[in-house]
């Protein structure tokens, strides 16, 4: 019955908003016990035992020797860009969260936006190659939605042109490519532990690398430019992680394989629930990639579904499923970059723009249960069944 959908005048299916990005809250008792330890020992920040343990645990998960934990991934990216001495131009995908571009620009490096492979949403190495100039000093790949980027092709490209290769791995801890964990690719990678991330420390980030010299520079810069014995060796900032954040991070990480199982379970349930809904396709990893499933992403083909992505998202929102879209517009179309010299904003980036207009994220993580996944699938089916009426209602409401 069309009237059951809230957008068509029915009562919202969910009484309370169902957010995308509701944090995975780890075992509360263990988290609180660790926070209590920090309070008892009166060691709250500045390389306390919890931060040190978190760094060891993250390095082990990433399969690398060094980890420097920080207050968030944006600052960690800035510190890494500074420590690596990137300058001139860096090639990155436009289809990413704005922080990937901002951190380069903030450090005085020009972000050069590259198109993607629509199948994976990741940087297209062939297009990246065409964007390399004599000013290019690096490539910043992104493992979008936890799907590892084409690391072999990007490594070959970076080697061929003598470029540094880094990854913004904000979405991708726990993912792997051909069995090798994300965190161990390129010269260094950066994780995010923001509350909405799969593994969270309220706010947090980390640089992981096998490069000892780079790790030392990162460590100094994130601590006011001070190295061993607090000797000031470089310009620096304060990017330290607190003990409370590390307490949350450690406990969150202890739970990682269980969280991946929960996410995979939701993913499979969505796959089943949406299998025969025309025009709504769940994005799957490539066979060589194992992913953490922290995002459930569906693509809407308007012609087959009879309803567009925006109308579908508006209808779900009316039913209190507060879905989100990514990254529409791409970074190259955002205010700070759209006015850049044309070479830096090579408009249009057709595949970036096409993918951004088709995708929507659905709720997952340990804040969501199977029954909720089933209801979201039922709502999507209902919306597609009444695509024409939904499209008209959303248009009439001015959404
Ligand atoms: N690189 C990439 C590729 C990234 O995706 C990100 C961040 C970064 C770098 C930078 O990492 P950090 O500096 O943040 O460590 C969110 C997150 O803030 C951001 O971390 C994330 N990526 C980005 C994709 O999304 P917002 O501002 O759009 O969403 P926010 O934080 O308002 O939360 C989204 C939804 O989650 C809310 O509608 C409600 C729910 N929520 C959120 C919080 C914080 C909760 O239910 N509880 C919460 O505590 O950026």
Coordinates of C-alpha atoms and ligand atoms in Angstrom, one line a residue:
X1 CA 0.0 0.0 0.0
X2 CA 1.6 3.3 -1.1
X3 CA 0.2 5.2 1.9
X4 CA 2.3 3.2 4.2
X5 CA 5.4 5.0 3.2
X6 CA 5.9 8.2 5.2
X7 CA 6.7 10.1 2.0
X8 CA 3.3 9.2 0.8
X9 CA 1.5 10.2 4.0
X10 CA 2.1 7.1 6.2
X11 CA 3.6 7.0 9.7
X12 CA 7.4 6.7 9.7
X13 CA 8.5 3.0 9.9
X14 CA 11.1 3.9 12.6
X15 CA 10.0 5.9 15.6
X16 CA 13.6 7.0 16.3
X17 CA 16.1 8.2 13.6
X18 CA 18.3 5.4 12.3
X19 CA 21.6 7.1 11.7
X20 CA 24.3 6.1 9.3
X21 CA 27.6 6.3 11.2
X22 CA 26.2 5.4 14.6
X23 CA 29.3 4.5 16.5
X24 CA 30.3 0.9 17.3
X25 CA 30.5 1.1 21.0
X26 CA 33.0 -1.5 22.3
X27 CA 32.7 -3.5 25.6
X28 CA 31.8 -0.7 28.1
X29 CA 33.2 -2.4 31.1
X30 CA 36.6 -2.9 29.6
X31 CA 36.6 0.6 28.2
X32 CA 35.7 2.2 31.5
X33 CA 38.2 0.0 33.4
X34 CA 41.0 1.4 31.1
X35 CA 39.8 4.9 31.5
X36 CA 39.8 4.4 35.3
X37 CA 43.4 3.1 35.2
X38 CA 44.4 6.3 33.4
X39 CA 42.7 8.4 36.0
X40 CA 44.2 6.4 38.8
X41 CA 47.8 6.7 37.5
X42 CA 47.2 10.4 36.7
X43 CA 48.7 9.9 33.3
X44 CA 46.2 11.4 30.9
X45 CA 48.0 12.2 27.7
X46 CA 51.6 12.5 26.2
X47 CA 52.6 8.9 25.3
X48 CA 51.0 7.2 28.3
X49 CA 50.9 3.4 28.5
X50 CA 47.5 3.2 26.8
X51 CA 48.6 5.3 23.7
X52 CA 51.8 3.1 23.5
X53 CA 49.7 -0.1 23.7
X54 CA 47.3 1.3 21.0
X55 CA 50.2 2.1 18.8
X56 CA 51.6 -1.5 19.1
X57 CA 48.1 -3.0 18.5
X58 CA 47.5 -0.8 15.4
X59 CA 51.0 -1.5 14.0
X60 CA 50.4 -5.3 14.5
X61 CA 47.0 -5.0 12.7
X62 CA 48.6 -3.2 9.8
X63 CA 51.6 -5.5 9.6
X64 CA 54.1 -2.6 10.0
X65 CA 56.8 -1.6 12.4
X66 CA 55.8 1.9 13.3
X67 CA 52.6 3.6 14.3
X68 CA 52.1 7.2 15.6
X69 CA 48.7 7.7 17.1
X70 CA 47.2 11.2 16.9
X71 CA 44.2 13.3 17.7
X72 CA 42.4 12.7 14.4
X73 CA 43.2 11.6 10.8
X74 CA 43.1 15.1 9.3
X75 CA 45.9 16.2 11.5
X76 CA 47.7 12.9 11.0
X77 CA 47.6 13.5 7.2
X78 CA 48.9 17.0 7.7
X79 CA 51.8 15.8 9.9
X80 CA 52.6 13.1 7.3
X81 CA 52.5 15.5 4.4
X82 CA 54.8 17.8 6.3
X83 CA 57.1 15.0 7.4
X84 CA 57.4 13.5 3.9
X85 CA 58.3 16.9 2.5
X86 CA 55.6 16.8 -0.1
X87 CA 55.3 20.0 -2.2
X88 CA 54.2 21.1 -5.6
X89 CA 51.4 18.8 -6.8
X90 CA 49.9 15.6 -5.4
X91 CA 47.5 13.4 -7.4
X92 CA 44.5 12.1 -5.5
X93 CA 41.0 11.0 -6.3
X94 CA 38.3 13.6 -6.2
X95 CA 35.9 10.9 -5.0
X96 CA 36.9 11.1 -1.3
X97 CA 36.0 13.0 1.9
X98 CA 37.1 16.6 1.6
X99 CA 39.8 16.1 4.3
X100 CA 42.0 14.3 1.8
X101 CA 42.2 17.4 -0.4
X102 CA 42.1 20.0 2.4
X103 CA 45.1 18.5 4.3
X104 CA 47.3 18.8 1.1
X105 CA 46.1 22.3 0.4
X106 CA 46.5 23.3 4.1
X107 CA 50.2 22.1 3.8
X108 CA 50.7 24.3 0.7
X109 CA 50.5 21.3 -1.7
X110 CA 48.2 21.6 -4.8
X111 CA 45.7 18.7 -4.9
X112 CA 45.3 17.5 -8.5
X113 CA 42.0 15.7 -8.8
X114 CA 41.9 12.4 -10.6
X115 CA 39.0 10.3 -11.9
X116 CA 38.1 6.9 -10.5
X117 CA 37.4 3.4 -11.7
X118 CA 33.6 3.3 -11.3
X119 CA 33.7 -0.4 -10.4
X120 CA 35.7 0.2 -7.2
X121 CA 35.3 3.9 -6.7
X122 CA 39.1 4.0 -6.3
X123 CA 41.8 6.1 -8.1
X124 CA 42.2 5.2 -11.8
X125 CA 45.9 4.7 -12.4
X126 CA 45.6 5.4 -16.1
X127 CA 44.1 8.8 -15.5
X128 CA 46.6 9.5 -12.6
X129 CA 49.4 8.8 -15.1
X130 CA 48.1 11.6 -17.4
X131 CA 48.0 14.1 -14.5
X132 CA 51.7 13.7 -13.6
X133 CA 53.8 16.8 -14.3
X134 CA 57.3 18.0 -13.4
X135 CA 55.7 19.5 -10.3
X136 CA 54.2 16.3 -9.0
X137 CA 55.8 14.9 -5.9
X138 CA 53.4 12.3 -4.8
X139 CA 50.2 10.2 -5.1
X140 CA 47.7 10.0 -2.3
X141 CA 45.5 7.0 -2.8
X142 CA 42.3 6.4 -0.9
X143 CA 40.9 2.9 0.0
X144 CA 37.3 4.0 -0.6
X145 CA 34.7 2.5 1.8
X146 CA 37.4 0.0 2.9
X147 CA 38.0 -1.3 -0.6
X148 CA 41.8 -1.4 -1.1
X149 CA 43.0 0.7 -4.0
X150 CA 44.9 -0.8 -6.9
X151 CA 48.1 -0.8 -4.9
X152 CA 50.3 -2.7 -7.4
X153 CA 49.5 -0.3 -10.3
X154 CA 50.0 2.7 -8.1
X155 CA 53.3 1.5 -6.8
X156 CA 54.5 0.9 -10.3
X157 CA 53.4 4.4 -11.4
X158 CA 55.1 6.0 -8.3
X159 CA 58.3 4.1 -8.9
X160 CA 58.4 5.0 -12.6
X161 CA 58.1 8.7 -11.8
X162 CA 60.1 8.8 -8.6
X163 CA 57.0 9.8 -6.6
X164 CA 56.1 9.2 -2.9
X165 CA 53.0 7.1 -2.5
X166 CA 50.7 7.4 0.5
X167 CA 47.3 6.2 1.3
X168 CA 44.4 7.9 3.1
X169 CA 43.1 4.7 4.8
X170 CA 40.5 6.4 6.9
X171 CA 37.9 3.8 5.9
X172 CA 40.1 0.7 5.7
X173 CA 41.6 -0.7 8.8
X174 CA 40.9 -4.5 8.8
X175 CA 40.7 -4.7 5.0
X176 CA 43.3 -6.5 2.9
X177 CA 44.4 -7.0 -0.7
X178 CA 45.7 -10.4 -1.8
X179 CA 45.9 -11.2 1.9
X180 CA 48.1 -8.2 2.7
X181 CA 46.7 -5.8 5.3
X182 CA 45.8 -2.2 4.5
X183 CA 48.3 -0.1 6.4
X184 CA 51.3 -1.8 4.9
X185 CA 51.1 -0.3 1.4
X186 CA 53.0 2.7 -0.1
X187 CA 55.4 4.8 2.0
X188 CA 52.9 5.3 4.8
X189 CA 49.1 5.1 5.4
X190 CA 46.8 7.1 7.6
X191 CA 43.9 5.6 9.6
X192 CA 40.9 7.4 11.1
X193 CA 39.4 6.5 14.4
X194 CA 36.6 9.0 14.3
X195 CA 33.4 8.0 16.2
X196 CA 31.7 7.1 12.9
X197 CA 34.5 4.8 11.8
X198 CA 34.6 1.1 12.2
X199 CA 37.2 1.2 14.9
X200 CA 36.9 4.3 16.9
X201 CA 38.7 6.2 19.7
X202 CA 36.0 9.0 19.9
X203 CA 38.3 11.1 17.7
X204 CA 41.7 9.7 16.5
X205 CA 44.0 8.9 13.7
X206 CA 47.4 7.2 13.1
X207 CA 50.2 7.2 10.7
X208 CA 51.5 3.6 10.0
X209 CA 54.7 2.9 8.1
X210 CA 57.8 0.6 7.9
X211 CA 60.0 3.6 7.2
X212 CA 61.9 4.3 10.4
X213 CA 63.2 7.7 9.4
X214 CA 59.8 8.9 8.3
X215 CA 58.2 7.5 11.5
X216 CA 60.7 9.5 13.5
X217 CA 60.0 12.7 11.7
X218 CA 56.2 12.1 12.1
X219 CA 56.7 11.4 15.8
X220 CA 58.7 14.6 16.3
X221 CA 56.4 16.9 14.3
X222 CA 53.3 15.6 16.2
X223 CA 55.1 16.5 19.4
X224 CA 56.0 20.2 18.8
X225 CA 58.9 19.2 16.6
X226 CA 60.7 17.5 19.6
X227 CA 62.6 14.3 19.4
X228 CA 64.6 12.3 22.0
X229 CA 65.1 14.2 25.2
X230 CA 62.6 16.9 24.1
X231 CA 65.3 18.4 21.8
X232 CA 63.5 20.6 19.2
X233 CA 64.6 19.3 15.8
X234 CA 62.0 20.7 13.5
X235 CA 58.9 22.8 13.3
X236 CA 56.0 20.9 14.9
X237 CA 52.5 21.0 16.3
X238 CA 50.6 19.2 19.0
X239 CA 48.7 16.3 17.5
X240 CA 48.9 13.9 20.4
X241 CA 46.3 11.3 21.3
X242 CA 44.9 11.2 24.8
X243 CA 44.8 8.2 27.1
X244 CA 41.0 8.2 27.1
X245 CA 40.9 8.0 23.3
X246 CA 43.5 5.2 23.4
X247 CA 41.4 3.3 26.0
X248 CA 38.4 3.4 23.6
X249 CA 40.6 2.6 20.6
X250 CA 42.3 -0.5 22.3
X251 CA 38.9 -1.9 23.3
X252 CA 37.4 -1.2 19.9
X253 CA 40.3 -2.9 18.2
X254 CA 40.1 -6.0 20.5
X255 CA 36.7 -6.5 19.0
X256 CA 37.7 -6.0 15.3
X257 CA 37.1 -9.5 14.0
X258 CA 33.7 -9.7 15.7
X259 CA 32.7 -6.3 14.2
X260 CA 33.7 -7.4 10.8
X261 CA 31.5 -10.5 11.2
X262 CA 28.6 -8.3 12.3
X263 CA 29.1 -6.0 9.3
X264 CA 29.5 -8.9 6.9
X265 CA 26.3 -10.5 8.3
X266 CA 24.4 -7.2 7.7
X267 CA 26.0 -6.9 4.2
X268 CA 24.8 -10.5 3.3
X269 CA 21.4 -9.8 4.7
X270 CA 21.1 -6.6 2.6
X271 CA 22.3 -8.7 -0.4
X272 CA 19.5 -11.2 0.1
X273 CA 16.8 -8.6 0.9
X274 CA 17.6 -6.5 -2.1
X275 CA 18.5 -9.3 -4.6
X276 CA 15.4 -8.9 -6.7
X277 CA 14.7 -5.2 -6.2
X278 CA 15.2 -3.8 -9.7
X279 CA 17.8 -1.1 -10.1
X280 CA 19.1 -1.2 -6.6
X281 CA 22.5 -2.9 -6.5
X282 CA 24.7 -3.6 -3.5
X283 CA 28.4 -2.8 -4.2
X284 CA 30.6 -5.8 -3.6
X285 CA 34.4 -6.1 -3.2
X286 CA 36.7 -7.3 -5.9
X287 CA 37.7 -11.0 -5.4
X288 CA 41.3 -9.9 -4.5
X289 CA 40.1 -7.6 -1.8
X290 CA 38.8 -8.5 1.7
X291 CA 37.0 -5.6 3.2
X292 CA 35.8 -4.6 6.7
X293 CA 32.3 -3.9 5.4
X294 CA 32.1 -0.7 7.5
X295 CA 29.9 0.8 4.7
X296 CA 27.0 -0.8 3.0
X297 CA 26.7 1.1 -0.3
X298 CA 23.9 0.6 -2.8
X299 CA 23.8 2.0 -6.3
X300 CA 20.5 3.2 -7.8
X301 CA 20.0 2.9 -11.5
X302 CA 17.1 5.2 -12.0
X303 CA 15.9 3.7 -15.3
X304 CA 15.7 0.2 -13.8
X305 CA 14.4 1.2 -10.4
X306 CA 11.8 3.8 -11.6
X307 CA 13.0 6.1 -8.9
X308 CA 16.2 8.2 -8.7
X309 CA 18.8 8.1 -5.9
X310 CA 17.8 11.4 -4.5
X311 CA 14.1 10.5 -4.3
X312 CA 14.9 7.1 -2.8
X313 CA 17.1 8.8 -0.2
X314 CA 14.4 11.4 0.6
X315 CA 11.8 8.6 1.0
X316 CA 14.0 6.6 3.3
X317 CA 14.7 9.8 5.3
X318 CA 11.0 10.4 5.7
X319 CA 10.7 7.0 7.2
X320 CA 13.5 8.0 9.7
X321 CA 16.3 6.1 8.0
X322 CA 18.8 9.0 7.8
X323 CA 20.8 7.7 4.8
X324 CA 23.8 9.5 3.5
X325 CA 25.4 10.0 0.2
X326 CA 29.1 10.1 -0.7
X327 CA 30.8 12.2 -2.2
X328 CA 28.4 14.4 -4.1
X329 CA 29.8 16.8 -5.3
X330 CA 33.3 15.4 -5.6
X331 CA 36.1 17.5 -4.0
X332 CA 36.9 19.1 -7.4
X333 CA 33.4 20.7 -7.5
X334 CA 33.6 22.2 -4.0
X335 CA 34.1 25.9 -3.4
X336 CA 37.8 26.0 -2.4
X337 CA 38.8 24.0 -5.5
X338 CA 36.3 24.7 -8.2
X339 CA 38.0 28.1 -8.8
X340 CA 41.5 26.6 -9.0
X341 CA 43.3 26.9 -12.3
X342 CA 41.6 24.6 -14.7
X343 CA 44.6 22.2 -14.7
X344 CA 44.0 21.5 -11.0
X345 CA 40.2 21.1 -11.4
X346 CA 39.9 19.2 -14.6
X347 CA 36.2 19.5 -15.0
X348 CA 34.4 17.3 -15.6
X349 CA 35.5 14.1 -13.9
X350 CA 32.7 12.1 -15.5
X351 CA 33.1 8.8 -13.5
X352 CA 33.4 10.7 -10.2
X353 CA 30.3 12.6 -10.9
X354 CA 28.3 9.7 -12.2
X355 CA 29.1 7.5 -9.1
X356 CA 28.4 10.4 -6.7
X357 CA 24.9 10.7 -8.2
X358 CA 24.0 7.0 -7.8
X359 CA 25.2 5.8 -4.4
X360 CA 23.6 5.8 -1.0
X361 CA 24.9 4.3 2.3
X362 CA 22.6 2.1 4.4
X363 CA 22.8 1.6 8.2
X364 CA 25.2 -1.1 9.5
X365 CA 27.5 -1.7 12.4
X366 CA 26.7 -3.1 15.9
X367 CA 24.2 -0.3 16.6
X368 CA 21.9 -2.0 14.0
X369 CA 20.1 -5.4 14.3
X370 CA 19.0 -7.8 11.7
X371 CA 15.4 -6.8 12.1
X372 CA 16.3 -3.2 11.3
X373 CA 18.2 -4.4 8.2
X374 CA 15.1 -6.3 7.1
X375 CA 12.9 -3.3 7.6
X376 CA 15.2 -1.1 5.5
X377 CA 15.1 -3.7 2.7
X378 CA 11.3 -3.8 2.9
X379 CA 11.2 0.0 2.7
X380 CA 13.5 0.1 -0.3
X381 CA 11.3 -2.6 -2.0
X382 CA 8.2 -0.5 -1.3
X383 CA 9.8 2.7 -2.6
X384 CA 10.8 1.0 -5.8
X385 CA 7.3 -0.6 -6.2
X386 CA 5.8 2.9 -6.0
X387 CA 8.6 4.7 -7.8
X388 CA 6.4 7.0 -9.7
X389 CA 4.3 8.1 -6.8
X390 CA 7.4 8.5 -4.6
X391 CA 9.1 10.6 -7.3
X392 CA 6.1 12.8 -7.6
X393 CA 5.7 13.2 -3.8
X394 CA 9.4 14.1 -3.3
X395 CA 9.2 16.6 -6.2
X396 CA 6.0 18.2 -4.8
X397 CA 7.7 18.5 -1.4
X398 CA 10.5 20.4 -3.1
X399 CA 13.2 17.9 -2.0
Ligands
LIG1 N1 39.9 10.8 4.9 C1 38.7 10.2 4.6 C2 38.6 9.4 3.4 C3 37.6 10.3 5.5 O1 36.4 9.8 5.2 C4 37.8 11.1 6.7 C5 36.7 11.3 7.6 C6 39.0 11.7 6.9 C7 40.1 11.5 6.0 C8 39.3 12.5 8.1 O2 39.2 11.7 9.3 P1 39.1 12.5 10.7 O3 39.9 13.8 10.7 O4 37.6 12.7 10.9 O5 39.6 11.5 11.7 C9 32.0 12.2 9.0 C10 33.1 12.1 9.9 O6 33.2 13.2 10.8 C11 34.5 11.9 9.2 O7 35.3 11.3 10.2 C12 34.3 11.0 8.0 N2 35.6 10.9 7.3 C13 33.3 11.5 7.1 C14 33.1 10.6 5.9 O8 32.0 11.5 7.8 P2 30.3 14.2 8.9 O9 30.6 15.5 9.5 O10 29.7 14.2 7.6 O11 29.4 13.3 9.8 P3 29.2 13.4 11.4 O12 30.4 13.3 12.2 O13 28.3 14.5 11.6 O14 28.4 12.0 11.6 C15 27.6 11.3 10.7 C16 26.4 10.7 11.3 O15 26.8 9.8 12.3 C17 25.5 11.7 12.0 O16 24.5 12.1 11.2 C18 25.0 10.9 13.2 C19 25.9 9.8 13.4 N3 26.7 10.0 14.6 C20 27.8 10.8 14.5 C21 28.6 10.9 15.7 C22 29.8 11.8 15.6 C23 26.3 9.3 15.8 O17 25.3 8.6 15.8 N4 27.1 9.5 16.9 C24 28.2 10.3 16.9 O18 28.9 10.3 17.9 O19 31.8 13.6 8.8

